[in-house]
Coordinates of C-alpha atoms in Angstrom, one line a residue:
X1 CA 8.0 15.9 51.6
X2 CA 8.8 14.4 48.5
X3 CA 8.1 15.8 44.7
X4 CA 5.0 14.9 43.3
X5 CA 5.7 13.5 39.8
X6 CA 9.2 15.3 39.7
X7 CA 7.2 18.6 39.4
X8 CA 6.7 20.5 42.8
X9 CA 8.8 20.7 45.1
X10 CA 7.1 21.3 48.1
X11 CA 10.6 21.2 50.5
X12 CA 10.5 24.8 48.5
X13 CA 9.5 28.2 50.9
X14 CA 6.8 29.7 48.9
X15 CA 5.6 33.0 49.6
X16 CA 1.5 32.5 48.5
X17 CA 1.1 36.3 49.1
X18 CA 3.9 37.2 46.6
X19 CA 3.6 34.8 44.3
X20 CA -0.4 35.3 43.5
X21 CA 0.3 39.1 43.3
X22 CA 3.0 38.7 41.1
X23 CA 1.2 36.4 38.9
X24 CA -2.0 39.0 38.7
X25 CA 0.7 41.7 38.1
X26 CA 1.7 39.3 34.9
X27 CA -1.8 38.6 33.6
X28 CA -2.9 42.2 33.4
X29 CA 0.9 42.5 31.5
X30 CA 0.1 39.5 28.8
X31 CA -3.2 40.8 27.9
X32 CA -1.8 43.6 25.8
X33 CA 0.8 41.9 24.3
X34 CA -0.8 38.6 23.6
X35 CA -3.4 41.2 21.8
X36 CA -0.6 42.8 19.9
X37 CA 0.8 39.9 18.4
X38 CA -2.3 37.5 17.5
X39 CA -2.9 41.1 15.5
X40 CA 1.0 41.3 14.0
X41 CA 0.2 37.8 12.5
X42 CA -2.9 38.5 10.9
X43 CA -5.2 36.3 13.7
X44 CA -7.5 37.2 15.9
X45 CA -6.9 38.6 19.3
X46 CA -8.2 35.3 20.9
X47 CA -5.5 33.5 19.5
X48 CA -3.1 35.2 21.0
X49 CA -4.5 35.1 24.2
X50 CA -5.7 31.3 24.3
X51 CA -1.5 30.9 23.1
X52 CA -0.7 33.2 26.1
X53 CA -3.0 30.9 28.7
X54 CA -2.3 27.7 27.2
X55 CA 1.5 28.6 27.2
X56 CA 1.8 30.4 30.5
X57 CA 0.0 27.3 32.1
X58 CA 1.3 24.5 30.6
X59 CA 5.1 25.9 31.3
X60 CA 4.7 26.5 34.5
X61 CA 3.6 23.1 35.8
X62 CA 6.1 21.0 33.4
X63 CA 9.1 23.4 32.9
X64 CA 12.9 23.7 33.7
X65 CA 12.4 26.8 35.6
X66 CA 9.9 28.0 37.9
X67 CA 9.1 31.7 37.8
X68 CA 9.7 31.7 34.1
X69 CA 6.6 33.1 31.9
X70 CA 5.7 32.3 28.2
X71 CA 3.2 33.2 26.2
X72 CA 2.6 34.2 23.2
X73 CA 5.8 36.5 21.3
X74 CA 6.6 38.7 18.9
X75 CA 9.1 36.0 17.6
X76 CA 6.9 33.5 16.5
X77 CA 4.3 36.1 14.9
X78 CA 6.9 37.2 12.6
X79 CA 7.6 33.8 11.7
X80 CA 4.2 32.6 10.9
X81 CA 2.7 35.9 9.2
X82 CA 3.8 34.5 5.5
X83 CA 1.6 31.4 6.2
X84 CA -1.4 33.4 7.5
X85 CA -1.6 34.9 4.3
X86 CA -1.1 32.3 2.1
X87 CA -3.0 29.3 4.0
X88 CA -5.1 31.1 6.4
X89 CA -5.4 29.9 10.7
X90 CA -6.2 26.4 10.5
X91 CA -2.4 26.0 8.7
X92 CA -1.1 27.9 11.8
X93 CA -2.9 25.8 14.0
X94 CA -1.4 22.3 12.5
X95 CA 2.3 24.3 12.4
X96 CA 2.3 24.9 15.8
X97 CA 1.6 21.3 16.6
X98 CA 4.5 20.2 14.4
X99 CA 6.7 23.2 16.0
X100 CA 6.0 21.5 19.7
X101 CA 6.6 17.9 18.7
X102 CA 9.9 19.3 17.3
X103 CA 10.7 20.6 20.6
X104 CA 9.7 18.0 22.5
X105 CA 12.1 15.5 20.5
X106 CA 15.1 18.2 20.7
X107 CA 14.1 17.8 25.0
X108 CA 14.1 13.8 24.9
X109 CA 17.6 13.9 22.9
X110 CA 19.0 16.6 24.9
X111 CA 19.8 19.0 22.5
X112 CA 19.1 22.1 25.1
X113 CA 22.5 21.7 26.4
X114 CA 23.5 23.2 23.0
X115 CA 22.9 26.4 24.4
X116 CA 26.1 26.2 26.3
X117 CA 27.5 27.2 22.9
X118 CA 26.3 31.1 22.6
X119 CA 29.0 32.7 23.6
X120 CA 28.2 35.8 26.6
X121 CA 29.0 38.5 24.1
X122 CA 26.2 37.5 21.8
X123 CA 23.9 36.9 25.0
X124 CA 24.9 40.3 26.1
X125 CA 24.0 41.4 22.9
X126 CA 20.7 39.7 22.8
X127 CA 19.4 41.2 25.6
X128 CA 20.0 44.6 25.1
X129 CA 18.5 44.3 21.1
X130 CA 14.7 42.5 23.0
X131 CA 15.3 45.6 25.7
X132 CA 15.5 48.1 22.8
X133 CA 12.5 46.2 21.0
X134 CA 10.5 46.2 23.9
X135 CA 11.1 50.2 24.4
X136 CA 10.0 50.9 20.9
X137 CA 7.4 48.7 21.3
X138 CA 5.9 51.0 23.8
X139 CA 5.8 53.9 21.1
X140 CA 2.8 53.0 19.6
X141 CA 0.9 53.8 22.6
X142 CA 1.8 57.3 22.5
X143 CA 0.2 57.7 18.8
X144 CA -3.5 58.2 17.6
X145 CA -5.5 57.8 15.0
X146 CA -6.5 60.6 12.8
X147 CA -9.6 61.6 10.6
X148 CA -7.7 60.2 8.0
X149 CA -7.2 57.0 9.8
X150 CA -3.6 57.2 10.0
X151 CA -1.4 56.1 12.6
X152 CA 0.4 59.7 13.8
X153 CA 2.1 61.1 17.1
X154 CA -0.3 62.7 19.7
X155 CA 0.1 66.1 20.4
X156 CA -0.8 68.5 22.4
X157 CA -2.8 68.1 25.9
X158 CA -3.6 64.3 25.0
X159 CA 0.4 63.8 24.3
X160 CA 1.4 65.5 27.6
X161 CA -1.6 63.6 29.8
X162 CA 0.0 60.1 28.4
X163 CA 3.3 61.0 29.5
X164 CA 2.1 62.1 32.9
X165 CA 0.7 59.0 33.2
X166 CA 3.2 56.8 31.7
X167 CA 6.0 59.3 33.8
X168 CA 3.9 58.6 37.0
X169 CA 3.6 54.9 36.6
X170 CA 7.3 54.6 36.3
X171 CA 7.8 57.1 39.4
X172 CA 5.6 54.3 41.4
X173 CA 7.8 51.0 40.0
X174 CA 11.2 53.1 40.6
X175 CA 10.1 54.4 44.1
X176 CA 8.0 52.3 45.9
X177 CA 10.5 49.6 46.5
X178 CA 12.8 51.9 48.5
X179 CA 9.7 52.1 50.9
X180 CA 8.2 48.7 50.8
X181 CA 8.6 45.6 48.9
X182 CA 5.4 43.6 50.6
X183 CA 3.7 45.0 47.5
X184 CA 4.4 44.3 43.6
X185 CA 5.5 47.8 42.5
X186 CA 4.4 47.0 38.9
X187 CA 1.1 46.2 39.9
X188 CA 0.8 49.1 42.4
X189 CA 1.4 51.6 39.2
X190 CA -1.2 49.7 37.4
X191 CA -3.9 50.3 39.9
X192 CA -2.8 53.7 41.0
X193 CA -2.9 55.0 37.4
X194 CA -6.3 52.9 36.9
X195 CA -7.7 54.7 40.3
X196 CA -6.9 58.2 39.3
X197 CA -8.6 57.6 35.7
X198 CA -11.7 56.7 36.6
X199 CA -11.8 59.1 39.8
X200 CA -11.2 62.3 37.4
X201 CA -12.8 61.0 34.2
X202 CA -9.7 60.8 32.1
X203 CA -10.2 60.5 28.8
X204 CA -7.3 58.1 27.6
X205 CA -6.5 55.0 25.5
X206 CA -7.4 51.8 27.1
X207 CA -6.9 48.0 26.4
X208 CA -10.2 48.0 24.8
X209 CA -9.0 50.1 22.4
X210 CA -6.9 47.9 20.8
X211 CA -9.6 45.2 20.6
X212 CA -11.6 43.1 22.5
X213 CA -10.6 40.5 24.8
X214 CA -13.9 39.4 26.2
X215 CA -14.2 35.1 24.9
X216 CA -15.2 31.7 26.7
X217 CA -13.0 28.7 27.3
X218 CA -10.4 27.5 24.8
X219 CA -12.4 25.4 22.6
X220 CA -10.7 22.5 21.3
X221 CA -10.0 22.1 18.0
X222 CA -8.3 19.6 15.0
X223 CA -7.0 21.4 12.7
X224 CA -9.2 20.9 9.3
X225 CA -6.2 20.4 7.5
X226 CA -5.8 17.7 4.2
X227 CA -3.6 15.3 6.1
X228 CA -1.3 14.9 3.2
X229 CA 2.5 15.5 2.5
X230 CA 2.0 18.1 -0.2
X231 CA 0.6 19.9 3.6
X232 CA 3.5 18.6 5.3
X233 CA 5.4 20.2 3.1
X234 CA 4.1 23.5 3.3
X235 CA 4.2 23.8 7.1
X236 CA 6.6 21.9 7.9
X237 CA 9.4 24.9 7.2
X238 CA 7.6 27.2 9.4
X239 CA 7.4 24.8 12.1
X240 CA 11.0 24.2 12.0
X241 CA 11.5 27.9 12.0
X242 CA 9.3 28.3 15.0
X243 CA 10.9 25.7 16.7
X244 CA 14.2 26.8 16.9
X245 CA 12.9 30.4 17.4
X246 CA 10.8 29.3 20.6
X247 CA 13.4 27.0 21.7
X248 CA 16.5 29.7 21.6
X249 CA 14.7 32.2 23.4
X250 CA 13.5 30.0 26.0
X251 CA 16.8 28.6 26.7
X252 CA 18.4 32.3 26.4
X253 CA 15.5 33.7 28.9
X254 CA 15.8 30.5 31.3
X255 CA 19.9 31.7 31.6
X256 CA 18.8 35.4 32.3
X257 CA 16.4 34.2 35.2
X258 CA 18.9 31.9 35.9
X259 CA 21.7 34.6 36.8
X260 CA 19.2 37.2 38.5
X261 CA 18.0 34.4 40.8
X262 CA 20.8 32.4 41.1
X263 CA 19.7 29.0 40.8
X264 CA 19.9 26.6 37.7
X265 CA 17.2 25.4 35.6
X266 CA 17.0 22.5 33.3
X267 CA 17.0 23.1 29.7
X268 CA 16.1 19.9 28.3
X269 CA 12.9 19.8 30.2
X270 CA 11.9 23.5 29.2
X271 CA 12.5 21.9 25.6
X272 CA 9.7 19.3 26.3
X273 CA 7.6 21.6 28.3
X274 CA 7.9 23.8 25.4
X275 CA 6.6 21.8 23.1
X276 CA 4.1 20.8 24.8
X277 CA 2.3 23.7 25.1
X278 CA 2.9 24.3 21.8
X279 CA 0.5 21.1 20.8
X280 CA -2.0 21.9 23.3
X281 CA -2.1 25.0 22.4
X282 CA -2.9 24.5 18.3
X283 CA -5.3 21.9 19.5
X284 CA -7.2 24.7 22.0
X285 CA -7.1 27.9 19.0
X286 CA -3.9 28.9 20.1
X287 CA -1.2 30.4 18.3
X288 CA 1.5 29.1 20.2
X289 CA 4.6 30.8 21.6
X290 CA 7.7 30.7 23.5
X291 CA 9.2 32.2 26.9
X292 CA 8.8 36.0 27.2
X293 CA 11.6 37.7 28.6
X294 CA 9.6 41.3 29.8
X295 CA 6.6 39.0 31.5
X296 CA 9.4 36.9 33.6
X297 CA 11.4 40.2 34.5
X298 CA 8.1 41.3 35.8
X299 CA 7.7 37.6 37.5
X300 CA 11.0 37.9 38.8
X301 CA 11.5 41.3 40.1
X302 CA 7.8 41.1 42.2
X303 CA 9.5 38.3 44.2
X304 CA 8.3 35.2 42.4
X305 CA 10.3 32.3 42.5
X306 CA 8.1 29.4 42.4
X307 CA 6.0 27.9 39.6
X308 CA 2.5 29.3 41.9
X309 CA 2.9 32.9 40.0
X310 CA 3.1 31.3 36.9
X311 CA -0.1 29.3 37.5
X312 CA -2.0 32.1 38.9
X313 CA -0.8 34.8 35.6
X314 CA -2.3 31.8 33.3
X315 CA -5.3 31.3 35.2
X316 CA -5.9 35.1 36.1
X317 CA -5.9 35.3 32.5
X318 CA -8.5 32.9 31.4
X319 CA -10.4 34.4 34.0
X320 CA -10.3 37.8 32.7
X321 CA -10.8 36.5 29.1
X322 CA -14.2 35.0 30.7
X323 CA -15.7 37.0 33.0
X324 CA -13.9 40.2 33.2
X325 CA -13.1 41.5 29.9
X326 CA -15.5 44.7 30.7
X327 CA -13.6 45.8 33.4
X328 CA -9.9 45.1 31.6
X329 CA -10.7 46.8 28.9
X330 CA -11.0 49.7 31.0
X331 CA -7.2 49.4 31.9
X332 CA -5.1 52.5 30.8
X333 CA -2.7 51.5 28.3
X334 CA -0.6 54.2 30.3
X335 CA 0.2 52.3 32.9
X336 CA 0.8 49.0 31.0
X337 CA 3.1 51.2 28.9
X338 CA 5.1 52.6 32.0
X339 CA 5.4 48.8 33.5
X340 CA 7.2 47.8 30.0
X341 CA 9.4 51.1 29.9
X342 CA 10.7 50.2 33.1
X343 CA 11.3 46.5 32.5
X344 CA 12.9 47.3 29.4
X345 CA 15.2 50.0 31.3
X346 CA 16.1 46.7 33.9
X347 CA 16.1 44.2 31.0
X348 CA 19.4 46.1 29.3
X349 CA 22.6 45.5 30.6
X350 CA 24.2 48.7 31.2
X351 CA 27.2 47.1 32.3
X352 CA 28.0 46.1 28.8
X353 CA 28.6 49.7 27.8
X354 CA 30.8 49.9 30.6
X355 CA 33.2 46.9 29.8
X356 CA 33.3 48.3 26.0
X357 CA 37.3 49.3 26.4
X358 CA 38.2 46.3 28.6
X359 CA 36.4 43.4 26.2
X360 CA 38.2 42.3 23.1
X361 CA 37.1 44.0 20.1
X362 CA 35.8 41.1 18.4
X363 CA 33.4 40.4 21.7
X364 CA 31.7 44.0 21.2
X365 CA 31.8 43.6 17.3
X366 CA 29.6 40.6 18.3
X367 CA 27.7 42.3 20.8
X368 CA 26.7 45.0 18.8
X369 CA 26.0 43.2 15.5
X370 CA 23.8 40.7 17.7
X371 CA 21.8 43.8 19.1
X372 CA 21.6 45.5 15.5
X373 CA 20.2 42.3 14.1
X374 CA 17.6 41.6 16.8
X375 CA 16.9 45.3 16.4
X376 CA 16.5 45.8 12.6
X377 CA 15.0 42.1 11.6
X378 CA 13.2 41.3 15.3
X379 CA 14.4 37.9 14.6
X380 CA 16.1 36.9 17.4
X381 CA 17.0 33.6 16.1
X382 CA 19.0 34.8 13.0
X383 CA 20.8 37.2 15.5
X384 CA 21.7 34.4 17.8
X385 CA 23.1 32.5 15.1
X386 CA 24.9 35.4 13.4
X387 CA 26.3 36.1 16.8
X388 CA 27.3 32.6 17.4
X389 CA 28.8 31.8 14.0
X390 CA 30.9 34.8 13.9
X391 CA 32.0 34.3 17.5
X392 CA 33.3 30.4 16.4
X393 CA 35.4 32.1 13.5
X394 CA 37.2 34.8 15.7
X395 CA 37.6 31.6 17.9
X396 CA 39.1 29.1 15.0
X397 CA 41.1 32.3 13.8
X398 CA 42.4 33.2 17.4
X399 CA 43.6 29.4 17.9
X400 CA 44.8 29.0 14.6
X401 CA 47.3 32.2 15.5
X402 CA 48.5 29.9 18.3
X403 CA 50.0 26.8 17.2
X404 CA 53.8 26.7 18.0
X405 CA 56.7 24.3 17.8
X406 CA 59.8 23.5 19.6
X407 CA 62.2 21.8 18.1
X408 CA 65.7 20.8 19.0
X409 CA 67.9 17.4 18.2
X410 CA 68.9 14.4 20.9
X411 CA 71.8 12.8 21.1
X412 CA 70.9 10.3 19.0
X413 CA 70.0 12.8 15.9
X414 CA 66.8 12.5 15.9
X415 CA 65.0 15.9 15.6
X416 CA 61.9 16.5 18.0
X417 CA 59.2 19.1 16.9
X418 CA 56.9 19.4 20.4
X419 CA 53.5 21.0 19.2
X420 CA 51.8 23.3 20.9
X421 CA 48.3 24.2 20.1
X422 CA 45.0 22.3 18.1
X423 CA 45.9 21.2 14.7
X424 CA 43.1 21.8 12.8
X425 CA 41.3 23.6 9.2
X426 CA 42.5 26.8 10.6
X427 CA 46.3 26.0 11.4
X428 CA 47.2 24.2 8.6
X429 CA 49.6 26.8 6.9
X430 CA 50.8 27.7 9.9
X431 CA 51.6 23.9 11.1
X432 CA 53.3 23.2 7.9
X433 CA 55.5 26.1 8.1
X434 CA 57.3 24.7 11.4
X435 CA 58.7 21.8 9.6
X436 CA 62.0 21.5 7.5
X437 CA 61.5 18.4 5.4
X438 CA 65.0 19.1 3.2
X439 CA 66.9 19.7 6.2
X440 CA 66.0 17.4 8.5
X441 CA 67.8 14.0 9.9
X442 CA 66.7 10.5 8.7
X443 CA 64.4 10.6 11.7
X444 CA 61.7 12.7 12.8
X445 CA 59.3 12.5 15.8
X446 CA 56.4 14.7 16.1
X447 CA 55.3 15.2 19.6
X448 CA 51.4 15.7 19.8
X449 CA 51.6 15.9 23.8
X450 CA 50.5 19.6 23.9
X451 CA 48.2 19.6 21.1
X452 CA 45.4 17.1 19.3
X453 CA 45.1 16.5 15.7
X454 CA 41.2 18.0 15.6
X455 CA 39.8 17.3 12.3
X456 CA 39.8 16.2 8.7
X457 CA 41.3 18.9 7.2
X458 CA 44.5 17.8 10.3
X459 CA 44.4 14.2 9.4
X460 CA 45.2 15.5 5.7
X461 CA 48.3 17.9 7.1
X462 CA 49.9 15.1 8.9
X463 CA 49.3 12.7 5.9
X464 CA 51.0 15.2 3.5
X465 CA 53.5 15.9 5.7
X466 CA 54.0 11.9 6.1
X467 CA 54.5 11.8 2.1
X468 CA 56.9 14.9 2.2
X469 CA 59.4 13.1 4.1
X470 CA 59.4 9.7 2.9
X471 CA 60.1 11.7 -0.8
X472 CA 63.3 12.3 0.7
X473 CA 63.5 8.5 2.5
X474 CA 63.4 10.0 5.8
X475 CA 61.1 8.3 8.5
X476 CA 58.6 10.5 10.5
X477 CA 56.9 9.4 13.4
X478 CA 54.1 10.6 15.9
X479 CA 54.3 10.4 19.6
X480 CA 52.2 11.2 22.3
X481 CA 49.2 10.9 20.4
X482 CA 45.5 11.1 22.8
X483 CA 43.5 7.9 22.3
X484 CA 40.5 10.2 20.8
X485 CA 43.3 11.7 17.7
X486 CA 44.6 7.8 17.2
X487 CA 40.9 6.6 16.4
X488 CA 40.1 10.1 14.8
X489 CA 43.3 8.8 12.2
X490 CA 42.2 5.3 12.0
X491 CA 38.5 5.8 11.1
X492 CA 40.2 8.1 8.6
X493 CA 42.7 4.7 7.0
X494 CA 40.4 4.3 3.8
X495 CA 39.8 7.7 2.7
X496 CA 43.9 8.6 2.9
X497 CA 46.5 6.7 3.7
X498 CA 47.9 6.8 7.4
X499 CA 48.5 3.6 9.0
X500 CA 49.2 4.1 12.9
X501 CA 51.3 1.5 14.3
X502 CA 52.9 1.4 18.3
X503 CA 56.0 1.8 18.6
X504 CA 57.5 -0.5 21.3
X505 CA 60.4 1.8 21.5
X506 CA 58.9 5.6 22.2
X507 CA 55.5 4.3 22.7
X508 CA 54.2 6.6 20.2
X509 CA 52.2 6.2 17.2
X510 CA 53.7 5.7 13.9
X511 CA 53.0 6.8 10.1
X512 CA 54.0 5.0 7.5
X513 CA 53.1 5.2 4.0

């Protein structure tokens, strides 16, 4: 059977009993989250859950790869806290608009493919900064308010009855897949922990205690906003933040599922579906969000691999929301806790610590300042982008080390420098220093066969290097030059001068002055 609008592939073996337990197991694992960081950013817990439906949905019909799970993050929170403050919701609602219809253009030009350019060092590193963040996280559940209404550690019989609980809920994840995987583990520990609660009375914190999640339908909303540019202006930043934000950790989570699963997704049409939750979800009260790596670890590790789990966790949710706050509210925040322990224990690659004396130091310098950064500043962006800058220098200053010459004189004496290696800002000294302009015959052929003139700043070197020689009324030419460096030169004729001719005798390319 064909696809139905390019979206569902029904050729695709689904497993309905997995995938609708694994999406429940999901819904009961956004609520507390979602709650958390409507709360971080100032709004109310309905936004954050009307972001974690809208998102969750929307995503999972339309994106690049089924089993994946967003909601609302952490991520985005931090980014839009400032504007909270200062302009209140209905800004937040009109930014998160603008944030999707910037990721739906960076889908329709393509631009998820840059994500081929983060290096797996920083990826590496990445992951193991969200697993720290999601462990310590998990802390606050295991502190209580006192009479003075300070946050403090518990202690005593209530501190060694959470982590019996939170212990025992991890025992079920761990264990109960050795004995059967018909069953989500996850959501095993979550009713287990929930059963023995209520059956001895336990007096423990719960979801309600964090707020309440009871609420109707998403209502739809325009954001009462002045449509002018002085409003443009002031959201427009934060949109662009939250953009790039959502967009690198959906792209970085969509290569994390892709690897456990082994299958490919499409990154340009995450990008679009993306962004378009992100509209619907400022026009339904939504805060908007991005992928979340924890909820699809969960997805993934139940068994899901279709978009069906994603549709039920979104739907499950809504219907919770609706009609069965009462009874959700009465989940231990012990067993949730334990769930997100253990996926942030399978979300860190312990193989990184192994491969510590084999990698190249500059690789775990990366890896480790991507991790610190993600750690300290919970922007994940900025560490991305640290990690990836700083990996593109130790690049330019590795292949600027490498650029070589052999030279040597025909029988004609005519002296032959064959380059080896990019000529480009970085190996520019290092280029110059091969040559012998004083010394040298009348003639001089460069031979670009092994390397490529790459930029600007290597159009300049070869230009100077042209005036050198013809100082001392010697003629240099260049042979062997690729068809991409020739027009690289030639767009380059009016800024310097460098005139590239043929020559009918080497068939190479020429510099005069």
């Amino acid at each position: 059977m064909k696809k139905i609008f390019n979206l569902f592939d029904f050729k695709q073996k689904v497993n309905y009993r997995t995938e609708i337990l694994a999406g429940l197991t999901v819904a009961l694992a956004l609520i507390p989250e979602a709650v958390a960081f409507a709360m971080i950013a100032g709004l109310s817990p309905l936004t954050g859950l009307y972001a974690a439906f809208m998102m969750g949905l929307v995503t999972s019909i339309l994106g690049g790869r089924p089993g994946m799970i967003s909601g609302a993050t952490g991520a985005v929170a931090v980014v839009i806290v400032g504007l909270v403050i200062s302009h209140g919701p209905e800004y937040i609602f009109a930014t998160v608009i603008l944030a999707g219809v910037i990721q739906i253009l960076a889908g329709v030009f393509r631009l998820g493919k840059l994500i081929r350019m983060v290096p797996h060092s920083v990826i590496f590193g990445f992951v193991n900064g969200l697993a720290i963040i999601i462990f310590t996280s998990q802390l606050d559940n295991f502190k209580a308010v006192n009479e003075a209404g300070e946050l403090v550690w518990m202690t005593g019989p209530d501190m060694y009855l959470m982590l019996g609980l939170v212990l025992t809920s991890m025992l079920i994840i761990w264990g109960l897949p050795k004995i059967t995987k018909a069953f989500p583990s996850s959501l095993a520990a979550i009713l287990v922990i929930f059963g023995i609660v209520a059956f001895f009375g336990i007096e423990t914190k719960t979801v309600g205690d964090m707020a309440s999640i009871q609420g109707g339908f998403p209502p739809f909303h325009i954001p009462m906003v002045p449509l002018t540019w002085e409003m443009l202006g002031v959201i427009f930043p934060y949109a662009a933040i939250m953009a790039g934000v959502g967009l690198i950790e959906s792209l970085l989570t969509l290569n994390i599922v892709d690897e456990i699963t082994e299958t490919r997704g499409r990154g340009n049409k995450e990008c679009v579906a993306q962004g378009t939750a992100n509209v619907l979800s400022g026009f339904f009260s939504g805060m908007g969000g991005c992928a979340m790596i924890g909820q699809s670890l969960i997805n993934v590790s139940s068994g899901a691999r279709a978009r069906l789990s994603g549709i039920v966790a979104a739907v499950m949710l809504l219907v919770f929301i609706m009609f069965a706050a009462d009874i959700i509210e009465l989940l231990p925040m012990a067993a949730l806790t334990g769930v997100m322990i253990m996926v942030a224990i399978g979300t860190f690659e312990w193989a990184s610590l192994r491969t510590f004396r084999r990698m190249p130091k500059s690789d775990v310098l990366v890896m480790v300042l991507v991790t610190l950064v993600t750690i300290f500043l919970h922007n994940l962006a900025l560490a991305v982008l640290v990690g990836v800058i700083i990996s593109a220098l130790v690049f330019a200053w590795d292949n600027a080390k490498r650029i070589r010459a052999r030279k040597y004189v025909d029988d004609k004496g005519v002296k032959h420098y064959e380059i080896y290696g990019p000529l480009f800002f970085g190996s520019v000294t290092a280029f110059n220093e091969k040559f012998d302009v004083l010394n040298d015959p009348e003639e001089v052929i460069i031979d670009f066969s092994e390397s490529r003139i790459v930029d600007m700043s290597g159009i300049e070197a070869v230009n100077k290097l042209t005036e050198r020689y013809l100082k001392q009324g010697k003629k240099l030419h260049l042979r062997h030059l690729s068809r991409d460096c020739r027009n690289l030169l030639q767009n380059a004729d009016e800024i310097i001068e460098v005139n590239i001719l043929e020559d009918p005798t080497w068939k190479v390319a020429t510099d005069k002055a």
